[in-house]
Amino acid sequence: MWKIAGKEISELLFSAKFVVIAAATFVLIGLSLFNGYTVYEIETRAVTVGERITEDEYASRESYEQLSYSGAKVYRSPEKLAILDIGASGYIGRRSSTGTWSRGMLSESRYGQDPALGLFGELDLTFIVGSVLSLFALLFSYGSVCGERERGTLRLLLSNSLSRSSVIVGKLLGASIPIVMVYLVPLLLGVAVLTIWTGIDFSSDEWLRLAAMVAIQVVYLLMFTAMSVAVSALTRSGFASFLVCLLLWIMFIAIIPKLTVQGAAQVTPTMSAEEYENRAHRLWQGYSSTYPKFLKEAFDEARLTEDEMEERGREVYELAHDRFMGHQREEREKLNREFRMKRRSLMSTATAFSMASPSSCLRLSSQALARTGPMAMEILEEEIQRYSREFAEWTKAMRDRYESDDQVRGNYIRFSRNEDGTMKIEIDEDYEPPQLDLSSMPRFTPVMPEVQALSSDALPYLGMLLFATVLFFAIAFVAFIRYDAR
Amino acid sequence: MWWIAIKELRNLLYDIKFILTFIVAATLILISIANGYIVYSGEKAAAEEVESASLARMSASSSYESIEAETVRRPHKLSIFDIGISGLLGRSCTVWSRGTREIQGSRYEADPVLAVFGELDLTFTVTYILSLIAILFGFGSISGERESGTLSLMLAGPTRRTSVVLGKLLGGFIPLALLYLMPLMLGLAGLMLLGDISFTAAEWIGLGLMSLAMLLYLLVFHSLAVAMSALTRSSFTSFMVCLLIWVACVAVIPRGAVQLGAQISPSMNRFEYTREIWAIHRSFSRERIRAMADFFQEKNPQMTEFRKVFDEFQNTVGSKIDERRQAALDRLFESYVLERNNLTSTAANLSRISPSACLAFSLNGLTSTGPELLSRFEKAVRTYLDVFAAYQDAMLEKHADEVEAARRTRSYETKPGPDGYMTVEILDRKPTELDISELPRFEGFDLPVEAAVEGVLLDLGALSFYALLLIAIAYVAFLRYDVR
């Protein structure tokens, strides 16, 4: 068995086909890592600029009340593992506001700013492995059985005392090892160069996730190898075998993923962007009908007489306003939750449907581990929602402490009334807005899932790929036992 | 030459492999057209929903000052065949008295999972699958015949080498063209009969140009295959080389080139751009307040005349300041868009090495689904903003009294209740119905036919160049081909 494997490998190694493909793989993996790193750098720089701008904006706010109205601005830092799998991160927004009227969702994505970047898709490692290396795997071994039959060497091989089973297992091994080596060597080299040259620092969690990604990619390549050997053992001519492999490749890589996602979209009802906007608008326009109710409630509780109005009327108005804003925020959160839930259900349906394609399994599991997929966006938006509440509580506390009603707030311009009924305008040229004390302001530190949680997300995909690989191995095995070697 | 072509054709047509290939390709083409249609209808319905919701909201507004219009982007009919980037671009942008908001509401925004695998449209099927088939039809045309021995037989007769190579090219290309055209016709018929789609004359021209681009693209890959076949001894080798070139052209080069383009001419950081906008707003705001204070100082009005004097200020000094602010914002916008367009064109020019990129760009202008769509939408929104602002001013003047009355009505009143304590009476206000019949409509911003055709010519030229180059290579290589 091992001798067969060794023979297969040495045959392959010295062919022009191997040299060309190995060289091409080397170049492509290097390019993809370089590209991934470049994009990572650009995004990091953009976010850093954004964060600095936001710090300035915070400093220029004149009151905690203003701050609570405009809310905090949070940024999505790029994932380090996006160097290997850019995933959907070009489509996902990079910034979100948390003010009362904000949508609490990430906006301003990379492709949203420069759609040209989104025109063709990304050149990342997952793409290279998913679309190109799988084809190379087919090229390596589509002729492993039928090709030998055509050359006549298969009969010679079987005329020895070797059993058919050891031959086929040897062939499978001999086909698997080269492609895995051709993949792993440039990859490990590339990662080493990346970490040393750029000084980028992966945490231990990231190393584990990277290892998981590599493992899944290896299984993926093994699956395609097994598939092509199986097809080889089911056909009579090398050419036919290759055509069938090519057809399967096109179906798995291109057709099925797209169809399953479209199918899922047709089958799952989601809340469209315009429905969301519509309901959000209605919330906002409800101001004139909902606010008076809160006001009435507040007044009925306060039981003020007309004389007390001048003194304490303002309190009541502010209480009603706070309650109303709280209500708006709640309703907004409810709407956001519903939107997110529907989006999630589409994601799970699409995920389930796309188990049918190994390429989808690869891509979705890669994105899960790299945290660059739609799921990561969901989690981040939930974290933003949580932070939004935290921030609102903090600004309220600061307002209560520093901005009580009897403080007269200064301003750049002030309108008041003269004794003769005309308007008095005062401009305070020396007016300096008060410096807010932001030292106790809570910062946005999202808690993202780590390798354990993500691995369990990726596990069903890995399972599917392993199942498919074992299935194709079995088919190759059985087909070869019955193969007519003449 | 024709005799050779007919022979090739006949060989192909009676081959079971061809029939199977035809069925597969036709099915895929029809599926992709159907999918494009589904996406198009979805987008159209969404756009109509946004527009009608916006109109309903506007007529329920209390005054012309506070109305907000939605500028909605409608899908181009030819986007059925090329979805492009229209999924990631927002569908609508709110326009109101203080300017515009963000473009938002893209298809992928609500469901990013749809973006993960790309779209299954006709462009995809032709770019990836029909090009492979084009290679399959041609890679064995010369080296394959040499291997089977029939090549020397063919050349033993009176046929010249020229006619052989041209005949082979033609004989392989005609079925390829039929492979594309016949399902396309069927798909178009289906769209018109079942999908209730009708094409205008301009759209038929667009369809014609689109098919021309697709066919040229297929010719490029077919001639590549024939050329490789004439340059190698074994059909296996020619196929491998073609496949590698295919992978490079279709998958690798466009992606890499776009990234390179972004490196060479980067665009303005979005966050810096929004900060610049706010800086402009802030500086003009200060100027405005000072001017208002001076104005009021001069007029020295009573408190009761506040509103009147404010309106007077707004119509004279205030609007001039607003104009200057708008000019500053426009300048900033222009430079932002310019940088983005530079990035787009650098990326495009670099990626034109690959015929698939040329195909993609040639279709962009025709279907309005290319990267420049964003800039065109933004510009169209800003143009509309002026029209809208003029409408608002006109309406406010015309209905000045009603507006004044609306300003004074409230939905509640705070007053002492029967028990002596202050309470709130919720007034039964008649729901307002604003007359928005004269609201200017947001016209589409599709490229006029001439401009679209102009845009296509560059890429059609590039594709023709590649095709001719490869045909020439095939020709020359075959003339020197050793048929033994």
CSV table of C-alpha atoms in Angstrom, one decimal, chain B residues 141-451:
chain,number,residue,atom,x,y,z
B,141,SER,CA,-9.1,21.0,-32.5
B,142,ILE,CA,-5.6,20.8,-33.7
B,143,SER,CA,-3.4,18.8,-31.4
B,144,GLY,CA,-6.3,16.4,-30.8
B,145,GLU,CA,-6.6,15.8,-34.5
B,146,ARG,CA,-2.9,15.3,-34.8
B,147,GLU,CA,-3.0,12.7,-32.1
B,148,SER,CA,-5.9,10.8,-33.8
B,149,GLY,CA,-4.1,11.0,-37.1
B,150,THR,CA,-6.8,12.8,-39.0
B,151,LEU,CA,-4.9,16.0,-39.3
B,152,SER,CA,-2.4,14.8,-41.8
B,153,LEU,CA,-5.2,13.3,-43.8
B,154,MET,CA,-7.0,16.6,-43.9
B,155,LEU,CA,-3.9,18.4,-45.1
B,156,ALA,CA,-3.1,15.7,-47.6
B,157,GLY,CA,-6.0,17.1,-49.7
B,158,PRO,CA,-6.1,20.3,-51.7
B,159,THR,CA,-7.2,22.3,-48.6
B,160,ARG,CA,-4.9,25.1,-47.6
B,161,ARG,CA,-3.7,25.5,-44.0
B,162,THR,CA,-5.4,28.8,-43.8
B,163,SER,CA,-8.8,27.4,-44.5
B,164,VAL,CA,-8.2,24.6,-42.1
B,165,VAL,CA,-7.5,26.9,-39.1
B,166,LEU,CA,-10.2,29.4,-40.0
B,167,GLY,CA,-12.6,26.6,-40.5
B,168,LYS,CA,-11.8,25.1,-37.2
B,169,LEU,CA,-12.2,28.4,-35.5
B,170,LEU,CA,-15.6,28.9,-37.1
B,171,GLY,CA,-16.7,25.4,-36.7
B,172,GLY,CA,-16.1,25.6,-33.0
B,173,PHE,CA,-17.4,29.1,-32.5
B,174,ILE,CA,-20.8,28.7,-34.3
B,175,PRO,CA,-22.1,26.0,-31.9
B,176,LEU,CA,-20.7,28.1,-29.0
B,177,ALA,CA,-22.7,31.1,-30.3
B,178,LEU,CA,-25.8,28.9,-30.6
B,179,LEU,CA,-25.2,27.6,-27.1
B,180,TYR,CA,-25.5,31.2,-25.9
B,181,LEU,CA,-28.1,32.6,-28.3
B,182,MET,CA,-30.7,29.9,-28.3
B,183,PRO,CA,-31.3,29.7,-24.5
B,184,LEU,CA,-31.1,33.5,-24.4
B,185,MET,CA,-33.9,33.8,-26.9
B,186,LEU,CA,-35.9,31.3,-25.0
B,187,GLY,CA,-35.2,33.2,-21.8
B,188,LEU,CA,-36.2,36.5,-23.4
B,189,ALA,CA,-39.4,34.9,-24.6
B,190,GLY,CA,-40.1,33.6,-21.1
B,191,LEU,CA,-39.5,37.0,-19.6
B,192,MET,CA,-41.8,38.7,-22.1
B,193,LEU,CA,-44.6,36.2,-21.9
B,194,LEU,CA,-44.5,34.9,-18.3
B,195,GLY,CA,-42.7,37.7,-16.6
B,196,ASP,CA,-44.6,40.5,-18.2
B,197,ILE,CA,-41.4,42.4,-19.1
B,198,SER,CA,-41.3,44.6,-22.2
B,199,PHE,CA,-38.1,46.2,-23.5
B,200,THR,CA,-37.9,49.6,-25.0
B,201,ALA,CA,-36.0,50.3,-28.2
B,202,ALA,CA,-33.0,51.6,-26.2
B,203,GLU,CA,-33.1,48.4,-24.1
B,204,TRP,CA,-33.1,46.2,-27.2
B,205,ILE,CA,-30.0,48.1,-28.4
B,206,GLY,CA,-28.5,47.4,-25.0
B,207,LEU,CA,-29.4,43.7,-25.3
B,208,GLY,CA,-27.8,43.6,-28.7
B,209,LEU,CA,-24.6,45.2,-27.4
B,210,MET,CA,-24.6,42.9,-24.4
B,211,SER,CA,-24.8,39.8,-26.6
B,212,LEU,CA,-22.1,41.2,-28.8
B,213,ALA,CA,-19.8,41.6,-25.8
B,214,MET,CA,-20.7,38.1,-24.6
B,215,LEU,CA,-20.0,36.5,-28.0
B,216,LEU,CA,-16.7,38.4,-28.4
B,217,TYR,CA,-15.7,37.2,-24.9
B,218,LEU,CA,-16.5,33.6,-25.9
B,219,LEU,CA,-14.6,34.0,-29.1
B,220,VAL,CA,-11.5,35.1,-27.1
B,221,PHE,CA,-11.5,31.9,-25.1
B,222,HIS,CA,-12.3,29.8,-28.0
B,223,SER,CA,-9.4,31.3,-30.1
B,224,LEU,CA,-7.2,30.9,-27.0
B,225,ALA,CA,-8.0,27.2,-27.0
B,226,VAL,CA,-7.4,26.8,-30.7
B,227,ALA,CA,-4.1,28.8,-30.5
B,228,MET,CA,-2.9,26.7,-27.6
B,229,SER,CA,-3.9,23.6,-29.6
B,230,ALA,CA,-1.7,24.8,-32.5
B,231,LEU,CA,1.2,25.6,-30.2
B,232,THR,CA,1.4,22.2,-28.4
B,233,ARG,CA,1.8,18.6,-29.4
B,234,SER,CA,-0.6,17.0,-27.1
B,235,SER,CA,-4.2,18.1,-26.5
B,236,PHE,CA,-3.8,17.4,-22.8
B,237,THR,CA,-1.1,20.0,-22.6
B,238,SER,CA,-3.1,22.5,-24.5
B,239,PHE,CA,-6.0,22.0,-22.2
B,240,MET,CA,-3.9,22.4,-19.1
B,241,VAL,CA,-2.4,25.6,-20.3
B,242,CYS,CA,-5.8,26.9,-21.3
B,243,LEU,CA,-7.2,26.0,-17.9
B,244,LEU,CA,-4.5,27.8,-16.1
B,245,ILE,CA,-4.9,30.9,-18.2
B,246,TRP,CA,-8.6,30.6,-17.6
B,247,VAL,CA,-8.1,30.5,-13.8
B,248,ALA,CA,-5.8,33.5,-14.0
B,249,CYS,CA,-8.1,35.6,-16.2
B,250,VAL,CA,-11.4,34.8,-14.7
B,251,ALA,CA,-10.6,34.5,-11.0
B,252,VAL,CA,-7.3,35.9,-10.0
B,253,ILE,CA,-6.4,38.9,-12.1
B,254,PRO,CA,-9.6,40.9,-11.7
B,255,ARG,CA,-9.5,40.5,-7.9
B,256,GLY,CA,-5.8,41.3,-7.6
B,257,ALA,CA,-5.9,44.2,-10.1
B,258,VAL,CA,-8.7,45.9,-8.2
B,259,GLN,CA,-6.8,45.7,-4.9
B,260,LEU,CA,-3.7,47.0,-6.7
B,261,GLY,CA,-5.7,49.9,-8.1
B,262,ALA,CA,-6.9,50.7,-4.6
B,263,GLN,CA,-3.3,50.9,-3.4
B,264,ILE,CA,-2.2,53.1,-6.3
B,265,SER,CA,-5.0,55.6,-6.1
B,266,PRO,CA,-6.7,55.4,-2.7
B,267,SER,CA,-9.8,57.3,-2.0
B,268,MET,CA,-10.5,59.7,0.8
B,269,ASN,CA,-11.1,58.1,4.2
B,270,ARG,CA,-14.8,58.1,4.7
B,271,PHE,CA,-14.7,59.2,8.3
B,272,GLU,CA,-12.5,62.1,7.5
B,273,TYR,CA,-14.9,63.1,4.8
B,274,THR,CA,-17.8,63.2,7.3
B,275,ARG,CA,-15.7,65.1,9.7
B,276,GLU,CA,-14.9,67.7,7.0
B,277,ILE,CA,-18.7,68.1,6.4
B,278,TRP,CA,-19.3,68.7,10.0
B,279,ALA,CA,-16.5,71.2,10.2
B,280,ILE,CA,-18.0,73.2,7.4
B,281,HIS,CA,-21.4,73.1,9.1
B,282,ARG,CA,-20.0,74.2,12.4
B,283,SER,CA,-18.0,77.2,10.9
B,284,PHE,CA,-21.0,78.4,8.9
B,285,SER,CA,-23.2,77.9,11.9
B,286,ARG,CA,-21.2,80.4,13.9
B,287,GLU,CA,-21.2,82.9,11.1
B,288,ARG,CA,-24.9,82.5,10.8
B,289,ILE,CA,-25.6,83.1,14.5
B,290,ARG,CA,-23.5,86.2,14.5
B,291,ALA,CA,-25.2,87.5,11.3
B,292,MET,CA,-28.6,86.8,12.9
B,293,ALA,CA,-27.7,88.6,16.1
B,294,ASP,CA,-26.5,91.7,14.1
B,295,PHE,CA,-29.7,91.6,12.0
B,296,PHE,CA,-31.9,91.5,15.0
B,297,GLN,CA,-29.9,94.2,16.7
B,298,GLU,CA,-30.5,96.4,13.7
B,299,LYS,CA,-34.2,95.7,13.4
B,300,ASN,CA,-34.8,95.9,17.2
B,301,PRO,CA,-38.1,94.1,17.0
B,302,GLN,CA,-40.7,93.3,19.6
B,303,MET,CA,-40.7,89.7,21.0
B,304,THR,CA,-44.0,89.1,19.2
B,305,GLU,CA,-42.4,89.9,15.8
B,306,PHE,CA,-39.7,87.3,16.3
B,307,ARG,CA,-41.0,85.0,13.7
B,308,LYS,CA,-41.5,87.6,11.1
B,309,VAL,CA,-38.1,89.1,11.5
B,310,PHE,CA,-36.6,85.6,11.5
B,311,ASP,CA,-38.2,84.8,8.2
B,312,GLU,CA,-36.9,88.2,6.8
B,313,PHE,CA,-33.4,87.3,8.0
B,314,GLN,CA,-33.7,83.9,6.4
B,315,ASN,CA,-34.8,85.3,3.1
B,316,THR,CA,-32.0,87.8,2.8
B,317,VAL,CA,-28.8,87.3,4.7
B,318,GLY,CA,-29.5,83.8,5.9
B,319,SER,CA,-30.0,82.3,2.5
B,320,LYS,CA,-26.8,83.9,1.2
B,321,ILE,CA,-24.8,82.3,4.0
B,322,ASP,CA,-26.6,79.0,3.2
B,323,GLU,CA,-25.6,79.3,-0.4
B,324,ARG,CA,-21.9,79.7,0.4
B,325,ARG,CA,-22.1,76.8,2.8
B,326,GLN,CA,-23.6,74.7,0.1
B,327,ALA,CA,-20.9,75.7,-2.3
B,328,ALA,CA,-18.2,74.7,0.2
B,329,LEU,CA,-20.0,71.3,0.7
B,330,ASP,CA,-20.3,70.8,-3.0
B,331,ARG,CA,-16.6,71.4,-3.5
B,332,LEU,CA,-15.8,68.9,-0.8
B,333,PHE,CA,-18.3,66.4,-2.3
B,334,GLU,CA,-16.7,66.8,-5.8
B,335,SER,CA,-13.2,66.1,-4.5
B,336,TYR,CA,-14.5,63.1,-2.6
B,337,VAL,CA,-16.3,61.7,-5.6
B,338,LEU,CA,-13.3,62.5,-7.8
B,339,GLU,CA,-11.0,60.4,-5.7
B,340,ARG,CA,-13.4,57.5,-5.6
B,341,ASN,CA,-13.8,57.7,-9.4
B,342,ASN,CA,-10.1,57.7,-9.8
B,343,LEU,CA,-9.9,54.5,-7.7
B,344,THR,CA,-12.6,52.9,-9.8
B,345,SER,CA,-10.9,53.8,-13.1
B,346,THR,CA,-7.4,52.8,-12.0
B,347,ALA,CA,-8.8,49.5,-10.8
B,348,ALA,CA,-10.7,49.0,-14.0
B,349,ASN,CA,-7.7,49.9,-16.3
B,350,LEU,CA,-5.4,47.5,-14.4
B,351,SER,CA,-7.9,44.6,-14.6
B,352,ARG,CA,-8.6,45.0,-18.3
B,353,ILE,CA,-5.7,42.6,-18.9
B,354,SER,CA,-8.3,40.0,-18.2
B,355,PRO,CA,-11.1,39.5,-20.8
B,356,SER,CA,-13.6,38.7,-18.0
B,357,ALA,CA,-13.0,42.2,-16.5
B,358,CYS,CA,-13.5,43.7,-20.0
B,359,LEU,CA,-16.8,41.9,-20.2
B,360,ALA,CA,-17.8,43.0,-16.8
B,361,PHE,CA,-17.1,46.6,-17.6
B,362,SER,CA,-18.7,46.6,-21.0
B,363,LEU,CA,-21.9,45.4,-19.3
B,364,ASN,CA,-21.7,47.9,-16.5
B,365,GLY,CA,-22.6,50.9,-18.6
B,366,LEU,CA,-25.5,49.1,-20.4
B,367,THR,CA,-27.1,47.7,-17.2
B,368,SER,CA,-26.3,50.5,-14.8
B,369,THR,CA,-24.9,48.1,-12.3
B,370,GLY,CA,-21.3,49.1,-12.2
B,371,PRO,CA,-19.3,50.9,-9.4
B,372,GLU,CA,-19.9,54.3,-10.9
B,373,LEU,CA,-23.6,53.8,-10.1
B,374,LEU,CA,-22.9,55.1,-6.5
B,375,SER,CA,-21.4,58.4,-7.7
B,376,ARG,CA,-24.2,58.9,-10.2
B,377,PHE,CA,-26.8,58.3,-7.6
B,378,GLU,CA,-25.1,60.8,-5.2
B,379,LYS,CA,-25.0,63.4,-7.9
B,380,ALA,CA,-28.6,62.9,-8.9
B,381,VAL,CA,-29.7,63.2,-5.3
B,382,ARG,CA,-27.9,66.5,-4.9
B,383,THR,CA,-29.4,67.8,-8.1
B,384,TYR,CA,-32.8,66.8,-6.8
B,385,LEU,CA,-32.1,68.5,-3.5
B,386,ASP,CA,-32.1,71.9,-5.3
B,387,VAL,CA,-35.4,71.1,-7.1
B,388,PHE,CA,-36.9,70.0,-3.9
B,389,ALA,CA,-35.8,73.0,-1.9
B,390,ALA,CA,-37.2,75.3,-4.6
B,391,TYR,CA,-40.5,73.4,-4.4
B,392,GLN,CA,-40.6,73.8,-0.6
B,393,ASP,CA,-40.0,77.5,-0.8
B,394,ALA,CA,-42.7,77.9,-3.5
B,395,MET,CA,-45.2,75.9,-1.4
B,396,LEU,CA,-44.4,77.8,1.8
B,397,GLU,CA,-45.0,81.0,0.0
B,398,LYS,CA,-48.2,79.9,-1.6
B,399,HIS,CA,-49.7,78.4,1.5
B,400,ALA,CA,-48.1,80.8,3.9
B,401,ASP,CA,-51.3,81.3,6.0
B,402,GLU,CA,-52.0,77.6,6.3
B,403,VAL,CA,-48.4,77.0,7.3
B,404,GLU,CA,-48.7,79.7,10.0
B,405,ALA,CA,-51.9,78.1,11.3
B,406,ALA,CA,-50.3,74.7,11.3
B,407,ARG,CA,-47.4,76.0,13.3
B,408,ARG,CA,-49.6,77.2,16.0
B,409,THR,CA,-51.8,74.1,16.4
B,410,ARG,CA,-50.6,71.6,18.8
B,411,SER,CA,-51.8,68.2,19.6
B,412,TYR,CA,-52.2,68.9,23.3
B,413,GLU,CA,-52.8,71.8,25.7
B,414,THR,CA,-51.7,72.2,29.3
B,415,LYS,CA,-54.3,73.8,31.5
B,416,PRO,CA,-55.9,73.6,34.9
B,417,GLY,CA,-58.2,70.7,35.2
B,418,PRO,CA,-61.6,70.5,37.0
B,419,ASP,CA,-60.0,69.4,40.2
B,420,GLY,CA,-57.7,72.5,40.3
B,421,TYR,CA,-54.6,70.6,39.4
B,422,MET,CA,-52.7,71.1,36.1
B,423,THR,CA,-53.6,68.5,33.5
B,424,VAL,CA,-53.0,67.9,29.8
B,425,GLU,CA,-55.9,67.9,27.4
B,426,ILE,CA,-55.2,65.8,24.3
B,427,LEU,CA,-56.7,67.7,21.4
B,428,ASP,CA,-58.5,65.9,18.8
B,429,ARG,CA,-56.6,67.2,15.8
B,430,LYS,CA,-57.8,66.6,12.3
B,431,PRO,CA,-55.2,64.5,10.5
B,432,THR,CA,-53.5,66.8,8.2
B,433,GLU,CA,-53.4,66.2,4.5
B,434,LEU,CA,-50.8,68.1,2.7
B,435,ASP,CA,-51.2,68.6,-0.9
B,436,ILE,CA,-48.1,67.1,-2.5
B,437,SER,CA,-49.5,66.7,-6.0
B,438,GLU,CA,-47.0,69.2,-7.3
B,439,LEU,CA,-44.0,67.5,-5.8
B,440,PRO,CA,-41.3,67.1,-8.4
B,441,ARG,CA,-40.6,63.5,-9.1
B,442,PHE,CA,-37.1,62.1,-8.8
B,443,GLU,CA,-36.1,61.1,-12.3
B,444,GLY,CA,-34.0,58.1,-12.9
B,445,PHE,CA,-30.4,58.7,-13.5
B,446,ASP,CA,-29.6,56.0,-16.0
B,447,LEU,CA,-27.1,56.8,-18.6
B,448,PRO,CA,-28.6,58.0,-21.9
B,449,VAL,CA,-28.2,55.5,-24.7
B,450,GLU,CA,-25.4,57.4,-26.4
B,451,ALA,CA,-23.3,57.6,-23.3
